[in-house]
Short mmCIF file of C-alpha atoms in Angstrom, two decimals:
data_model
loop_
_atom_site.label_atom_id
_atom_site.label_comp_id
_atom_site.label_asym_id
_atom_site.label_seq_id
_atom_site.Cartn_x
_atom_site.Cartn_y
_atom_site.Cartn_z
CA UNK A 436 -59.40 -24.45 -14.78
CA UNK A 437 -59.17 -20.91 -15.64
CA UNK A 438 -57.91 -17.97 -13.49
CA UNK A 439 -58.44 -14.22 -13.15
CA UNK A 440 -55.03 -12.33 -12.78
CA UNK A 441 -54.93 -8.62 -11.88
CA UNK A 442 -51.97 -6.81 -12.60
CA UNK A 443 -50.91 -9.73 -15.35
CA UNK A 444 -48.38 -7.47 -17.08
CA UNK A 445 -46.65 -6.66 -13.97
CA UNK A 446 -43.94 -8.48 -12.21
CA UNK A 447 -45.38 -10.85 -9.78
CA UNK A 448 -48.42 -11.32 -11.89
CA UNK A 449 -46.23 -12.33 -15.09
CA UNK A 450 -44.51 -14.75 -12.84
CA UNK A 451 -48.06 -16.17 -11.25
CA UNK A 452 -49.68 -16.83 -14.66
CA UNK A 453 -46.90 -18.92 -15.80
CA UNK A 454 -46.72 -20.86 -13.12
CA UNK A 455 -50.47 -21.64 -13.20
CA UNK A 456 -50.00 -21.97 -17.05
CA UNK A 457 -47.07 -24.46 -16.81
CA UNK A 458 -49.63 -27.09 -15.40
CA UNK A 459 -51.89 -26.53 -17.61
CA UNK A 460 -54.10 -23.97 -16.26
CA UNK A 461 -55.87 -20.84 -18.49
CA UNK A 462 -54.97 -17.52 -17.22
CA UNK A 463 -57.01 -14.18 -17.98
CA UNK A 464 -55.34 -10.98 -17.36
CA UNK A 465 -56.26 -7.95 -16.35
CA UNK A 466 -53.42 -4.69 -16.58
CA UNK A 467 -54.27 -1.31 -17.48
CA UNK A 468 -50.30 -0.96 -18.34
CA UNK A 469 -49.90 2.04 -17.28
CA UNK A 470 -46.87 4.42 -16.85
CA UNK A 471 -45.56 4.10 -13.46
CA UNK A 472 -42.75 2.46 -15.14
CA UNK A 473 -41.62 1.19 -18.63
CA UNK A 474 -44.86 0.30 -20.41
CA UNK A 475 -42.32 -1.43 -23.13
CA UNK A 476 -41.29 -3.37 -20.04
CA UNK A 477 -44.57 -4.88 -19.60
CA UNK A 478 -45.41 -5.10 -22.97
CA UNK A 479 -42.43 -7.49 -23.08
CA UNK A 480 -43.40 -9.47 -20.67
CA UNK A 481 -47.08 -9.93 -21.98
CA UNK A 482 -44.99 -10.69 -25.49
CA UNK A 483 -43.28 -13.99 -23.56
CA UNK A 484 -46.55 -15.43 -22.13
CA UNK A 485 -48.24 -15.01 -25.19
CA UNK A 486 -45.12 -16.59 -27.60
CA UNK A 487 -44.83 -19.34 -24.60
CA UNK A 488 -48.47 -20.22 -23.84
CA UNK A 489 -50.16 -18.91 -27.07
CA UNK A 490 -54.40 -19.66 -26.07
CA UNK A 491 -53.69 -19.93 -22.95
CA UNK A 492 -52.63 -16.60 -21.53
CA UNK A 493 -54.96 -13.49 -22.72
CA UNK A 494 -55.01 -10.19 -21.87
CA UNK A 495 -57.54 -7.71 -20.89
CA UNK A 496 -56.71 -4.34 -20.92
CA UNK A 497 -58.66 -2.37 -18.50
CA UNK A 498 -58.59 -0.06 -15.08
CA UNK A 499 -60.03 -2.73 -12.52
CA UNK A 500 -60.76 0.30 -10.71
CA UNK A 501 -63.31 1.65 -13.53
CA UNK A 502 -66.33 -0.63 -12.65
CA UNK A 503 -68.34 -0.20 -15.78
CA UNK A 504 -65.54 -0.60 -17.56
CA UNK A 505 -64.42 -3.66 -15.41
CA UNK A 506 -68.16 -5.38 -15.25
CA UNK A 507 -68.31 -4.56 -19.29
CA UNK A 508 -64.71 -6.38 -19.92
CA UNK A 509 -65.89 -9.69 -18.00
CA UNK A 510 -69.38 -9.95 -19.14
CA UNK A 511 -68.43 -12.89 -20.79
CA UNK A 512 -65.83 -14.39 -19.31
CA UNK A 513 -65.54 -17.73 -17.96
CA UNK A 514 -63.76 -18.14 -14.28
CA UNK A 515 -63.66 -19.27 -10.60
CA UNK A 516 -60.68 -18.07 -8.58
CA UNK A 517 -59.07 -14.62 -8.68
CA UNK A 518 -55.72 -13.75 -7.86
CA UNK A 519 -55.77 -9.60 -7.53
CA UNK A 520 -52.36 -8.38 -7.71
CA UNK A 521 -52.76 -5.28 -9.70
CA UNK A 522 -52.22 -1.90 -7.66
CA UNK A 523 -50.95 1.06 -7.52
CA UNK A 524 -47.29 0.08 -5.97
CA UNK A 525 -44.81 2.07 -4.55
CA UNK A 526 -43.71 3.57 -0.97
CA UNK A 527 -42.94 6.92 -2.34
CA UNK A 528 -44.75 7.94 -5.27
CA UNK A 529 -47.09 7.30 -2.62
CA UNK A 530 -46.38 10.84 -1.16
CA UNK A 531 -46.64 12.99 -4.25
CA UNK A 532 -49.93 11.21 -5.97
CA UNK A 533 -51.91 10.53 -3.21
CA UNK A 534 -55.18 9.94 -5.14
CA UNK A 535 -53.73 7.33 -7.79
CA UNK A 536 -53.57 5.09 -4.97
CA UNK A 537 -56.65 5.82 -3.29
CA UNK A 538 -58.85 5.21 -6.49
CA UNK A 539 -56.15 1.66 -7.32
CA UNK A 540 -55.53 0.29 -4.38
CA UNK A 541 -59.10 0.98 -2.44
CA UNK A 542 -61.79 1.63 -5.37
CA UNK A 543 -60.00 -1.36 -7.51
CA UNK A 544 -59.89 -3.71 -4.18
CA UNK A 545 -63.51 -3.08 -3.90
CA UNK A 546 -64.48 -3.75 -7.66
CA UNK A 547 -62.47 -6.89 -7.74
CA UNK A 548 -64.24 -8.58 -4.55
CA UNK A 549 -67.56 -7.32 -5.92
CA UNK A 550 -66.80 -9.84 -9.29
CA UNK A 551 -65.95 -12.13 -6.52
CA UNK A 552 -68.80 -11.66 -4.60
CA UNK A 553 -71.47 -12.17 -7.48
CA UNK A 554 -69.76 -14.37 -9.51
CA UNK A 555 -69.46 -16.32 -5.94
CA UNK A 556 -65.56 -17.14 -6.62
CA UNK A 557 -64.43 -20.11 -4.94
CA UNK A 558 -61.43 -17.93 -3.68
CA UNK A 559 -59.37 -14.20 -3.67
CA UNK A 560 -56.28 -14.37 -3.06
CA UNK A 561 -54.99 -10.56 -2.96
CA UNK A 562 -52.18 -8.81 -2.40
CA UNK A 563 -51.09 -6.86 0.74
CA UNK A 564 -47.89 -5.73 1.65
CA UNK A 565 -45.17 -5.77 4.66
CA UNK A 566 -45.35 -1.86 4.36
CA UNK A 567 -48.62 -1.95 6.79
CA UNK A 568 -46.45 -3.11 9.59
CA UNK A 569 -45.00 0.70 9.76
CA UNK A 570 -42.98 1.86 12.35
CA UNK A 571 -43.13 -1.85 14.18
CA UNK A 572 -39.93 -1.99 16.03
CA UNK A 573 -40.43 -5.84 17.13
CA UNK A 574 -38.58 -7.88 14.69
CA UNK A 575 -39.74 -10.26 12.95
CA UNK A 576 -42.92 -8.94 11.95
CA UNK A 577 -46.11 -10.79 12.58
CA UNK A 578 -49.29 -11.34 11.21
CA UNK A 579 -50.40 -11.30 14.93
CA UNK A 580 -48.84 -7.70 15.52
CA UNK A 581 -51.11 -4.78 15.24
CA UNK A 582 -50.66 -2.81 12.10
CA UNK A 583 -52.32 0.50 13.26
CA UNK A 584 -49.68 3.24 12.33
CA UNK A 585 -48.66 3.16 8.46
CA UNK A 586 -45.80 5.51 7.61
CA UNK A 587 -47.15 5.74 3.72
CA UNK A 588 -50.46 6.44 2.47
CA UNK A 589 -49.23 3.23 0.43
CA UNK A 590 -49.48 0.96 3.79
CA UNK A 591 -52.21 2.78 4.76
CA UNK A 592 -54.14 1.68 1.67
CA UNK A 593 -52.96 -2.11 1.66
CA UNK A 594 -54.68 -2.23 5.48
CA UNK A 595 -57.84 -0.69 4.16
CA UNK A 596 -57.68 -3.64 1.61
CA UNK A 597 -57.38 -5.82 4.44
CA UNK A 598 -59.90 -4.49 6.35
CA UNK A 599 -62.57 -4.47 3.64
CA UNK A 600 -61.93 -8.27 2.47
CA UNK A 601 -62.50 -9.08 5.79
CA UNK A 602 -66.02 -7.19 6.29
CA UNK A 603 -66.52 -8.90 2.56
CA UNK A 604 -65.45 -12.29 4.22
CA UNK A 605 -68.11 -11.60 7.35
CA UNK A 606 -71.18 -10.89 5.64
CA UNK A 607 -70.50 -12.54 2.29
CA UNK A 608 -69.03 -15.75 3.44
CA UNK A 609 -66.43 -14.63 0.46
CA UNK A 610 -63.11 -16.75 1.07
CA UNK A 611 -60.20 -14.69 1.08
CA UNK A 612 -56.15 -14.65 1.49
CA UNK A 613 -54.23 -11.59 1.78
CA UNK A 614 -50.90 -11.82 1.54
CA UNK A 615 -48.30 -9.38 2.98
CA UNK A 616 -45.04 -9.45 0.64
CA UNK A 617 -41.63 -8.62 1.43
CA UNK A 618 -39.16 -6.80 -0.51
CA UNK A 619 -39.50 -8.98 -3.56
CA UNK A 620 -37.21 -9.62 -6.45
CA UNK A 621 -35.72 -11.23 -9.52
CA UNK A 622 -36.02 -11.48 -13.02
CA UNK A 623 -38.50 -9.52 -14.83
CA UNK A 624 -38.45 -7.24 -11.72
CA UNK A 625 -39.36 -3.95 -11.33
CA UNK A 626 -37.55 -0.58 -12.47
CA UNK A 627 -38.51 1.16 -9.48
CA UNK A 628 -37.00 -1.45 -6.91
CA UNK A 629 -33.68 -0.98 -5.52
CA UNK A 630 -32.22 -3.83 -6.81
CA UNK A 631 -32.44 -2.70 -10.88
CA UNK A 632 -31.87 0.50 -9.87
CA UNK A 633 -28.39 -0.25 -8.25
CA UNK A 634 -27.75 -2.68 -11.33
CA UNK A 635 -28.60 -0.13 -14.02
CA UNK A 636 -26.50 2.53 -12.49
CA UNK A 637 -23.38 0.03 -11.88
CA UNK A 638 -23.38 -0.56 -15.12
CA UNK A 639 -23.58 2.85 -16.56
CA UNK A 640 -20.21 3.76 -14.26
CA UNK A 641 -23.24 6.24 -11.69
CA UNK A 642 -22.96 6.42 -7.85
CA UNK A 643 -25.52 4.39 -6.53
CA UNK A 644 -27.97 6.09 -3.66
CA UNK A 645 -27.79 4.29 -0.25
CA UNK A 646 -30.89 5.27 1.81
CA UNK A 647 -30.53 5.28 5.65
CA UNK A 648 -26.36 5.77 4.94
CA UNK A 649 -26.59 1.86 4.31
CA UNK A 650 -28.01 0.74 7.96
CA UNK A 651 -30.78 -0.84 6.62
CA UNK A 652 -32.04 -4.28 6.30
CA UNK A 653 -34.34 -6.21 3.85
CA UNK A 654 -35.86 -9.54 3.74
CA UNK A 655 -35.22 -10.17 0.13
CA UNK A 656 -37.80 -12.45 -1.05
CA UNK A 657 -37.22 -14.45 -4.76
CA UNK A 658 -40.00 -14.35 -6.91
CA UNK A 659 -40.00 -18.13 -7.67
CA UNK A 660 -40.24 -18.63 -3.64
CA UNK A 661 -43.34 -15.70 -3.63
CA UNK A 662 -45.07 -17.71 -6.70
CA UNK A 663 -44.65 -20.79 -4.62
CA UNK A 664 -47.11 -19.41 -1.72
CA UNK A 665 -49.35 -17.58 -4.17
CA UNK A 666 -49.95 -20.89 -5.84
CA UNK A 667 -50.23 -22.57 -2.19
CA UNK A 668 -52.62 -20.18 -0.90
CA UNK A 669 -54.89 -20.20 -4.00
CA UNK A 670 -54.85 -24.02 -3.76
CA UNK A 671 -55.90 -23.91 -0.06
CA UNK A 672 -58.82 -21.54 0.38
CA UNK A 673 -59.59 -20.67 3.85
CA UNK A 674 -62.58 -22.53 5.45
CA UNK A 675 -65.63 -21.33 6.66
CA UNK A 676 -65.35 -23.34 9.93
CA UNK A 677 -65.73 -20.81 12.61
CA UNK A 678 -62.02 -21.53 13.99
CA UNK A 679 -59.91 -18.78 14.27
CA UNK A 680 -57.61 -17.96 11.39
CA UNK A 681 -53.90 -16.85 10.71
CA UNK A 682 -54.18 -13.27 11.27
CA UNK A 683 -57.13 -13.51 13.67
CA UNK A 684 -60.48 -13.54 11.75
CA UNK A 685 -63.14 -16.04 12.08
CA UNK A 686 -64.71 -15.41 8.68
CA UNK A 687 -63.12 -17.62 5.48
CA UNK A 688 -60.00 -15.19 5.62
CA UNK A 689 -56.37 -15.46 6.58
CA UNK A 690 -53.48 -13.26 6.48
CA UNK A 691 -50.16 -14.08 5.72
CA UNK A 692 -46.42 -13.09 5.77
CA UNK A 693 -44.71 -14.30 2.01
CA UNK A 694 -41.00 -13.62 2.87
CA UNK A 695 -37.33 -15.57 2.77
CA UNK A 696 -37.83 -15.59 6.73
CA UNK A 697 -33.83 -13.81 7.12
CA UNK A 698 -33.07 -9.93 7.40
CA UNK A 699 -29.94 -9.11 5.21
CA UNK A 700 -28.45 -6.24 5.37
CA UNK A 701 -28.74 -3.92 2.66
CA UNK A 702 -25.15 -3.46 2.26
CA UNK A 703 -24.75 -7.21 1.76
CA UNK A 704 -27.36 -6.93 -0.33
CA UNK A 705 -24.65 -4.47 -2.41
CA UNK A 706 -21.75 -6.89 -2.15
CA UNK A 707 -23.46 -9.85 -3.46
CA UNK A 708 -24.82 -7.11 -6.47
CA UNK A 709 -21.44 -5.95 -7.43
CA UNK A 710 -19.82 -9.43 -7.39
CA UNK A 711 -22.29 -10.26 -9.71
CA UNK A 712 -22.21 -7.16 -11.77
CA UNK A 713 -18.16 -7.80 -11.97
CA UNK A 714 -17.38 -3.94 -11.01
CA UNK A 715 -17.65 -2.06 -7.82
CA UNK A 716 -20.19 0.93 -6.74
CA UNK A 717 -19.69 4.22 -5.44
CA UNK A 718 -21.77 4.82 -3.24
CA UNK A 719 -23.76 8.09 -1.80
CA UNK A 720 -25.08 7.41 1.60
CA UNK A 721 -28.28 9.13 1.89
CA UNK A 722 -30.54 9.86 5.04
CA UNK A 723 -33.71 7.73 5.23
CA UNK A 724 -36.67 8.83 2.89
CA UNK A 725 -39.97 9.82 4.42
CA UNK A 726 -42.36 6.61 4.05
CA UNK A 727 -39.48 4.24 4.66
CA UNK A 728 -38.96 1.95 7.24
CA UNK A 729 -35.36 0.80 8.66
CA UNK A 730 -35.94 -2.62 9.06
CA UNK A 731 -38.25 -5.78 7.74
CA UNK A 732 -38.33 -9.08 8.97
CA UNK A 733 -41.35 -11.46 7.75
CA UNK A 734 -42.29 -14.21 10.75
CA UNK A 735 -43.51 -17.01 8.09
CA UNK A 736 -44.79 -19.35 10.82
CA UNK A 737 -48.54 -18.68 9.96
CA UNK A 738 -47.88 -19.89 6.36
CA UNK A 739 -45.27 -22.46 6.78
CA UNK A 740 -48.25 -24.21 9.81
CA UNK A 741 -51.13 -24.21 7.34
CA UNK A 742 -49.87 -24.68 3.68
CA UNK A 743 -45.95 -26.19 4.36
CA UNK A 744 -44.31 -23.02 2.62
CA UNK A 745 -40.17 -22.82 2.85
CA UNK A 746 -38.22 -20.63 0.81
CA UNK A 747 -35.23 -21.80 -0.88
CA UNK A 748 -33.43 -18.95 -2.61
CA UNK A 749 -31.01 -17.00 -0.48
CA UNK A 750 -29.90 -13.64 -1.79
CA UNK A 751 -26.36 -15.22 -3.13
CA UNK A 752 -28.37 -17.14 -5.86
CA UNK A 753 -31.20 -15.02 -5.99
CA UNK A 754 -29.19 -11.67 -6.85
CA UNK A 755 -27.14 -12.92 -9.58
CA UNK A 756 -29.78 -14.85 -11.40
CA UNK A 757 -31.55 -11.20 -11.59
CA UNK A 758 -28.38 -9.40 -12.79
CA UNK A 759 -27.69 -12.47 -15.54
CA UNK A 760 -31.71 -11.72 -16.60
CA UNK A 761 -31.08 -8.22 -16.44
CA UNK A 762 -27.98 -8.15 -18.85
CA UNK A 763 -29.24 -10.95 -21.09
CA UNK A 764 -32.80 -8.08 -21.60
CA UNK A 765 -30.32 -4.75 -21.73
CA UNK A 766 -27.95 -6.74 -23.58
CA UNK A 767 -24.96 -5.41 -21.34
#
């Protein structure tokens, strides 16, 4: 069986193709590696799969949100399902480059379900996010709340993604699972996230920069536990049955929350970082950034009811194994 990754040199899409690769599966990547963050990063990572899996991890390297270029890159390549994980991430760049995640996150959504759609995949699983849930001030979040008022043009995108796979779902019969992540991390992570960023400056003896003066919380989610309900999901398209689905559509599409289920707070978040890290961190309390949101919470009922998903990495295991990764790749 071969796959169709998007976003394979990024973290969660690294992490998905081995996982479909490890029982025996052929992956084919898509990544445009771009500059958002360390290209050498993700040329590492595409390095491992290829000195792990050799023939059966390759890599396409092309803007999913170019459709000639897309439809001219998969002429003549053989697959069923697609898991489209490639976007344009972050809450704040968000703000200052509006259009990079206009043309990413709602052009590229749109090219991928067209390959979908025509090459009639038996099922796209895509990614969301927990940022659509906004401002929502009832905790935990769920995919039954309405997600109406983004506070990023980031969330705001991620809903339109939703919203269009489920018009694609409607008239196309096209079976689809979205899946909103939460706050997720580990090894091979992203520079960007808060986690490596506390880690790197730890170890360089910098003040760390604690958003919201520290009254924040998180629901950390491991990436082995997120890979875990990609996999699920992809196994378990939704059917085209009439009967109303996890996030409220009647078409072959559900929505789902993919978190650890438990708020931490984000200074415990810090204790458990510098324990690991062996040193302490000053720390600069900071007021909250525009786009951010105090508090996340993922209700996983939906997903644990249908496909039997239960995270099992809490923060104390999850956080170190990330800082042992990070100083085994920094060689700290």
């Amino acid at each position: 069986m071969t796959t169709l990754v998007t976003g394979a040199a990024g973290f969660i899409g690294f992490h998905v193709a081995r996982r479909l690769m490890d029982r025996g599966e052929r992956v084919i990547g898509i990544d445009n590696v771009n500059d958002y963050y360390s290209v050498q990063l993700k040329r590492d990572r595409v390095a491992k799969q290829r000195a792990d899996y050799g023939d059966a991890f390759s890599l396409i390297e092309v803007d999913f949100a170019d459709k000639h270029a897309l439809d001219r890159a998969l002429g003549d390549q053989d697959f069923d399902r697609i898991v489209h994980l490639g976007a344009q991430a972050g809450v704040r760049y968000s703000i200052e480059n509006p259009y990079a995640y206009v043309q990413s996150n709602l052009v590229g959504h749109l090219n991928v379900m067209e390959i979908a759609r025509h090459r009639r995949s038996s099922h796209l699983v895509y990614a969301s996010s927990s940022s659509v849930y906004g401002g929502n001030a009832t905790l935990p979040f769920r995919v039954e709340d309405r997600v109406d008022h983004p506070l990023s043009l980031y969330a705001a995108t991620k809903k339109s993604d939703e919203l269009m796979s489920e018009t694609y779902a409607h008239l196309y019969r096209l079976p689809q699972t979205g899946l909103r992540f939460f706050t997720v991390y580990g090894p091979w992570g992203r520079p960007d996230m808060a986690m490596w960023l506390f880690t790197k400056a730890i170890f360089e003896d910098r003040p760390i920069d604690v958003y919201g003066e520290g009254n924040m919380r998180r629901d950390f989610t491991y990436i082995d536990d997120i890979v875990t309900g990609v996999v699920a999901c992809l196994d378990n398209p939704p059917p085209d049955d009439g009967a109303e689905k996890a996030g409220g559509s009647k078409a072959p599409h559900r929505l789902y929350n993919i978190g650890n289920n438990n708020s931490e707070e984000l200074t415990r978040m810090i204790e458990i970082l510098e324990q690991a890290c062996g040193r302490k961190a000053e720390r600069n309390l900071m007021p909250m950034q525009p786009g951010d949101v105090r508090d996340t919470y993922a209700d996983i009922s939906a997903i644990q009811r249908d496909l039997g998903f239960r995270p099992s990495t809490k923060i104390d295991v999850g956080v170190p194994n990330f800082v042992d990764w990070y100083r085994s790749y920094h060689g700290v």
